[in-house]
Backbone as JSON Lines, residues from 0, in Angstrom:
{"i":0,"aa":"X","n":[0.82,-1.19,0.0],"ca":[0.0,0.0,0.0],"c":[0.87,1.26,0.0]}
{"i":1,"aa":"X","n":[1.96,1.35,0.72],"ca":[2.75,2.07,0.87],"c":[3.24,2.76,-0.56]}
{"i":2,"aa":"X","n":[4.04,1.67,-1.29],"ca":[4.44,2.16,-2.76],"c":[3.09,2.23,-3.64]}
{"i":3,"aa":"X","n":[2.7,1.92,-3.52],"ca":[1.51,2.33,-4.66],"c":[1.07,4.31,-3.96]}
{"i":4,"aa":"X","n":[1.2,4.3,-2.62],"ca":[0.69,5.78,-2.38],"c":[2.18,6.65,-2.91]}
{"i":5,"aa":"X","n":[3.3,6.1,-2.97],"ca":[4.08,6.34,-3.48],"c":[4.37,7.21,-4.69]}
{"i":6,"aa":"X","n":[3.98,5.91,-5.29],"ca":[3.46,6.01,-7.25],"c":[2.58,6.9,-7.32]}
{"i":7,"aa":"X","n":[1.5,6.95,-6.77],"ca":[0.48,8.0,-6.82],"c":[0.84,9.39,-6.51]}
{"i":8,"aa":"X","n":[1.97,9.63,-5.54],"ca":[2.18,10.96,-5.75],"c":[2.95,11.58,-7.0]}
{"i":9,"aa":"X","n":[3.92,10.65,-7.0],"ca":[5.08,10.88,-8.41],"c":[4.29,11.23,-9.86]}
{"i":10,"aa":"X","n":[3.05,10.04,-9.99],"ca":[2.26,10.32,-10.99],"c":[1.58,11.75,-10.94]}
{"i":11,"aa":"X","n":[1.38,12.16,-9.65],"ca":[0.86,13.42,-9.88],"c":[1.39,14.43,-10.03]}
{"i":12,"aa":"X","n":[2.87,14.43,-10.01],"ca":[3.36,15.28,-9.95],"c":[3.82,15.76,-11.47]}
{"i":13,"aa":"X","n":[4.34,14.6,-11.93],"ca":[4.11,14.16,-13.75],"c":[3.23,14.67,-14.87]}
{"i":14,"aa":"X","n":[1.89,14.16,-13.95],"ca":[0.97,15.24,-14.36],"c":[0.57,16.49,-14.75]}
{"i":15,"aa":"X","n":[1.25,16.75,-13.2],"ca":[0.51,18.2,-13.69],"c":[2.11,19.0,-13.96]}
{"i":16,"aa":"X","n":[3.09,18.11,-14.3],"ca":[3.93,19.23,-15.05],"c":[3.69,18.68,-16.58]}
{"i":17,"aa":"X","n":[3.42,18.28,-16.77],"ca":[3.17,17.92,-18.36],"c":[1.86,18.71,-18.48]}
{"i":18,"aa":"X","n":[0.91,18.72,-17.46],"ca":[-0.39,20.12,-17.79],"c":[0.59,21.26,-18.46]}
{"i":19,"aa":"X","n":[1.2,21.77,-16.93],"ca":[1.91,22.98,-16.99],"c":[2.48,22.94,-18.53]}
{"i":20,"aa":"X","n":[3.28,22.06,-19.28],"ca":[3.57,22.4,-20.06],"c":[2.98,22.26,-21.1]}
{"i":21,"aa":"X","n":[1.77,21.93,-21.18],"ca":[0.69,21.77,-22.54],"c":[-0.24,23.77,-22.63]}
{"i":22,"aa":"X","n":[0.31,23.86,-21.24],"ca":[-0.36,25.12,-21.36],"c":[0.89,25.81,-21.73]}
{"i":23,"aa":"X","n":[1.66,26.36,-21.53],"ca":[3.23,26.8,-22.04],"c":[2.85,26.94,-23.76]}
{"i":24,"aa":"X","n":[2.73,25.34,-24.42],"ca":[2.71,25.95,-25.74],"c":[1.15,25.51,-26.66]}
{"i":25,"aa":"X","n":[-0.23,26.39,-25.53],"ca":[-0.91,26.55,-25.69],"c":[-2.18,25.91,-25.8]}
{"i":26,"aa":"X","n":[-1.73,24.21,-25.72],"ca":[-2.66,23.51,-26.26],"c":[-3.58,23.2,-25.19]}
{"i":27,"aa":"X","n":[-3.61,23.89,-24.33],"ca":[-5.34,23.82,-23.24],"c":[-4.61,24.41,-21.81]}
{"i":28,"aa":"X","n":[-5.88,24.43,-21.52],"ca":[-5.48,25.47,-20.11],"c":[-5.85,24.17,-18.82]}
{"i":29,"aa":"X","n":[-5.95,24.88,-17.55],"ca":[-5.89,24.04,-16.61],"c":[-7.02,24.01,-15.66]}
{"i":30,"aa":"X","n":[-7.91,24.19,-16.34],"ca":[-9.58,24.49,-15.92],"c":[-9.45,23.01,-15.21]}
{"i":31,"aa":"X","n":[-9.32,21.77,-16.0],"ca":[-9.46,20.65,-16.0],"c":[-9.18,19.54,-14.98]}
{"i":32,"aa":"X","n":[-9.39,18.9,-14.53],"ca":[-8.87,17.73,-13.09],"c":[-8.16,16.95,-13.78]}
{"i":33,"aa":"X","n":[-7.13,16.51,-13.65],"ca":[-6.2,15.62,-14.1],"c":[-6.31,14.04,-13.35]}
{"i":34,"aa":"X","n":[-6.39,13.13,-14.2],"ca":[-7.51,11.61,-13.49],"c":[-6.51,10.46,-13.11]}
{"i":35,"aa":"X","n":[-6.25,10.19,-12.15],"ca":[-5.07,9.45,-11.86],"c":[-5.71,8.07,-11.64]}
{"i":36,"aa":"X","n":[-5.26,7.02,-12.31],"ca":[-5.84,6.04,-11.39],"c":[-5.0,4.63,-10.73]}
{"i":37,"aa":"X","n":[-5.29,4.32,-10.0],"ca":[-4.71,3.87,-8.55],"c":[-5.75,2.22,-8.61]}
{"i":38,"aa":"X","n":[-4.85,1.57,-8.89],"ca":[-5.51,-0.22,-8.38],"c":[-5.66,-0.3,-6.71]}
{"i":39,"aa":"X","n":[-4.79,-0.11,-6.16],"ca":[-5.05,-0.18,-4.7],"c":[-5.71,0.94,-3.7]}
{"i":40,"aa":"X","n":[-6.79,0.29,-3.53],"ca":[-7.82,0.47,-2.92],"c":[-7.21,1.16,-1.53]}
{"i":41,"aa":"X","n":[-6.35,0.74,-0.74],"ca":[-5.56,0.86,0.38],"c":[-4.71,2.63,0.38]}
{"i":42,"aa":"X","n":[-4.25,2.71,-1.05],"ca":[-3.69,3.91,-1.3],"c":[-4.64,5.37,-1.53]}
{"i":43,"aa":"X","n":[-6.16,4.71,-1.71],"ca":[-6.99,5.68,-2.47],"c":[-7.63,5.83,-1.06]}
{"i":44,"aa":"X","n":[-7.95,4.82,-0.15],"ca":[-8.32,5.81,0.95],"c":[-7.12,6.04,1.92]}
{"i":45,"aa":"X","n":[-5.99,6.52,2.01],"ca":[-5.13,6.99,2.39],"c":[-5.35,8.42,2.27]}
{"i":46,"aa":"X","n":[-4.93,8.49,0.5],"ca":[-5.49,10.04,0.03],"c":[-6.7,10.5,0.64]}
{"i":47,"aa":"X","n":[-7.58,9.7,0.29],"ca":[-9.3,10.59,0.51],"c":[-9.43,10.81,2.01]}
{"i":48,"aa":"X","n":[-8.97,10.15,2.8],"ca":[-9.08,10.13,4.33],"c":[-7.85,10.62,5.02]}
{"i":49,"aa":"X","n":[-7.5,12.06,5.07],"ca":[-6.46,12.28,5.39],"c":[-5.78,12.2,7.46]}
{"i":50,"aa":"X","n":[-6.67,10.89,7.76],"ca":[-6.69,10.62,9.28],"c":[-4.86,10.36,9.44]}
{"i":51,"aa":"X","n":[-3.99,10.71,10.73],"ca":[-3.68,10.06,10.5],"c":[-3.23,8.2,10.91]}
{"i":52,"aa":"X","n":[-2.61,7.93,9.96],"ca":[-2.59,6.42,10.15],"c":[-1.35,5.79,10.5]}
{"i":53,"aa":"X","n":[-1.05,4.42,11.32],"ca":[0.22,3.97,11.75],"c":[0.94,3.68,10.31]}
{"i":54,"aa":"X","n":[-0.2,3.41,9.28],"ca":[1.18,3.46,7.78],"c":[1.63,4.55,7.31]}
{"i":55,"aa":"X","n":[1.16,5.43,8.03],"ca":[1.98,6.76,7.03],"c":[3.09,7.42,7.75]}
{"i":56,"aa":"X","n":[3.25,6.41,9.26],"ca":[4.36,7.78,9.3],"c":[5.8,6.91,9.46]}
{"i":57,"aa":"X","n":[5.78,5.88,8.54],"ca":[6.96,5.81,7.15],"c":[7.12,6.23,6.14]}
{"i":58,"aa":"X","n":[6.17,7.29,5.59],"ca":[6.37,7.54,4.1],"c":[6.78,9.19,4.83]}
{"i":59,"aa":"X","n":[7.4,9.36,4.05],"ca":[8.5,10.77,4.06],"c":[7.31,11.81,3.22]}
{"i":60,"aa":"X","n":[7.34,12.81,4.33],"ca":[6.48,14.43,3.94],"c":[6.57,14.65,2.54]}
{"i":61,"aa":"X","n":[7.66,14.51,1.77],"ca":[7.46,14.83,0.24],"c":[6.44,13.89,-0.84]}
{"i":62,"aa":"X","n":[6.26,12.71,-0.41],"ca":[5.02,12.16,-0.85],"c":[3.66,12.03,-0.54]}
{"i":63,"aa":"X","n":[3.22,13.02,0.25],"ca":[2.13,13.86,0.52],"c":[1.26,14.73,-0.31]}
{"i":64,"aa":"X","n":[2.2,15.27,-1.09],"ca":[1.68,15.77,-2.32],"c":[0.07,15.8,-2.88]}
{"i":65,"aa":"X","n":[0.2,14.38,-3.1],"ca":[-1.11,14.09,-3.68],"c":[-2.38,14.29,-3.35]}
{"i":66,"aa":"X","n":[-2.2,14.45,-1.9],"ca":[-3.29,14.88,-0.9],"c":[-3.53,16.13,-1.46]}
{"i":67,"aa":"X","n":[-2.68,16.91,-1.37],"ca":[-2.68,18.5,-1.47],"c":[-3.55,18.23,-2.95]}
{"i":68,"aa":"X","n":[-2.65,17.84,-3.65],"ca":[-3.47,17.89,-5.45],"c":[-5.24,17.26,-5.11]}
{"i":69,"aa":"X","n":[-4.77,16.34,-4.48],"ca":[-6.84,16.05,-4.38],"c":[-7.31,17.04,-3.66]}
{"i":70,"aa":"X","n":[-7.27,17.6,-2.43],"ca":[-7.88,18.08,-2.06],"c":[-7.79,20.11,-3.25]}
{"i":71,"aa":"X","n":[-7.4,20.46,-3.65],"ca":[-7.32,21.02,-4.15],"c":[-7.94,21.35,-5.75]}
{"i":72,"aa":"X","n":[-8.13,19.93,-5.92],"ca":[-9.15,19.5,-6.93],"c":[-8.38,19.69,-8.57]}
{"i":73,"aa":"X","n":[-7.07,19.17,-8.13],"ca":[-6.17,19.51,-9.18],"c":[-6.33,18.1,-9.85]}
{"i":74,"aa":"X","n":[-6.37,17.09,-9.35],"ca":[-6.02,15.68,-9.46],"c":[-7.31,14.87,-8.55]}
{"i":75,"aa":"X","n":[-7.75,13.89,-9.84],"ca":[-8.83,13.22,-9.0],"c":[-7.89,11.79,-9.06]}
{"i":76,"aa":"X","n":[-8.29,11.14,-7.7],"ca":[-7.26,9.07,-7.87],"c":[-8.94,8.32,-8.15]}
{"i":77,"aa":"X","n":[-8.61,7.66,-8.45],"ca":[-9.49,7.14,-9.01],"c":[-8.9,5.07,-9.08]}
């Protein structure tokens, strides 16, 4: 569960710089939610439930991210 919440942040981060740069040379703006999707079930309520939990406090503050992007409504996991 751990690496997959992992993956899920990295992917989002991927994301939305490849947004960033589709808007750079014009080809759409960032109105849009960017749709991530996530097989493990374990990782998706991690994100959505930001309680915290005895698995997260092995994963290092920089893969947190993703939280921020969902809740922000930048990035839906799916």
């Amino acid at each position: 569960m751990e690496a997959e919440y992992i993956a899920a942040s990295d992917v989002a981060k991927e994301a939305l710089r490849l947004s960033r740069l589709m808007v750079m040379f014009r080809q759409s703006n960032l109105s849009w939610t960017l749709i991530v999707f996530n097989e493990s079930q374990g990782a998706v309520a991690l994100v959505r439930n930001p309680v915290d939990h005895n698995a997260l406090k092995h994963i290092e503050v920089q893969y947190h991210f993703v939280r921020e992007c969902v809740a922000r409504k930048k990035v839906a996991l799916k």
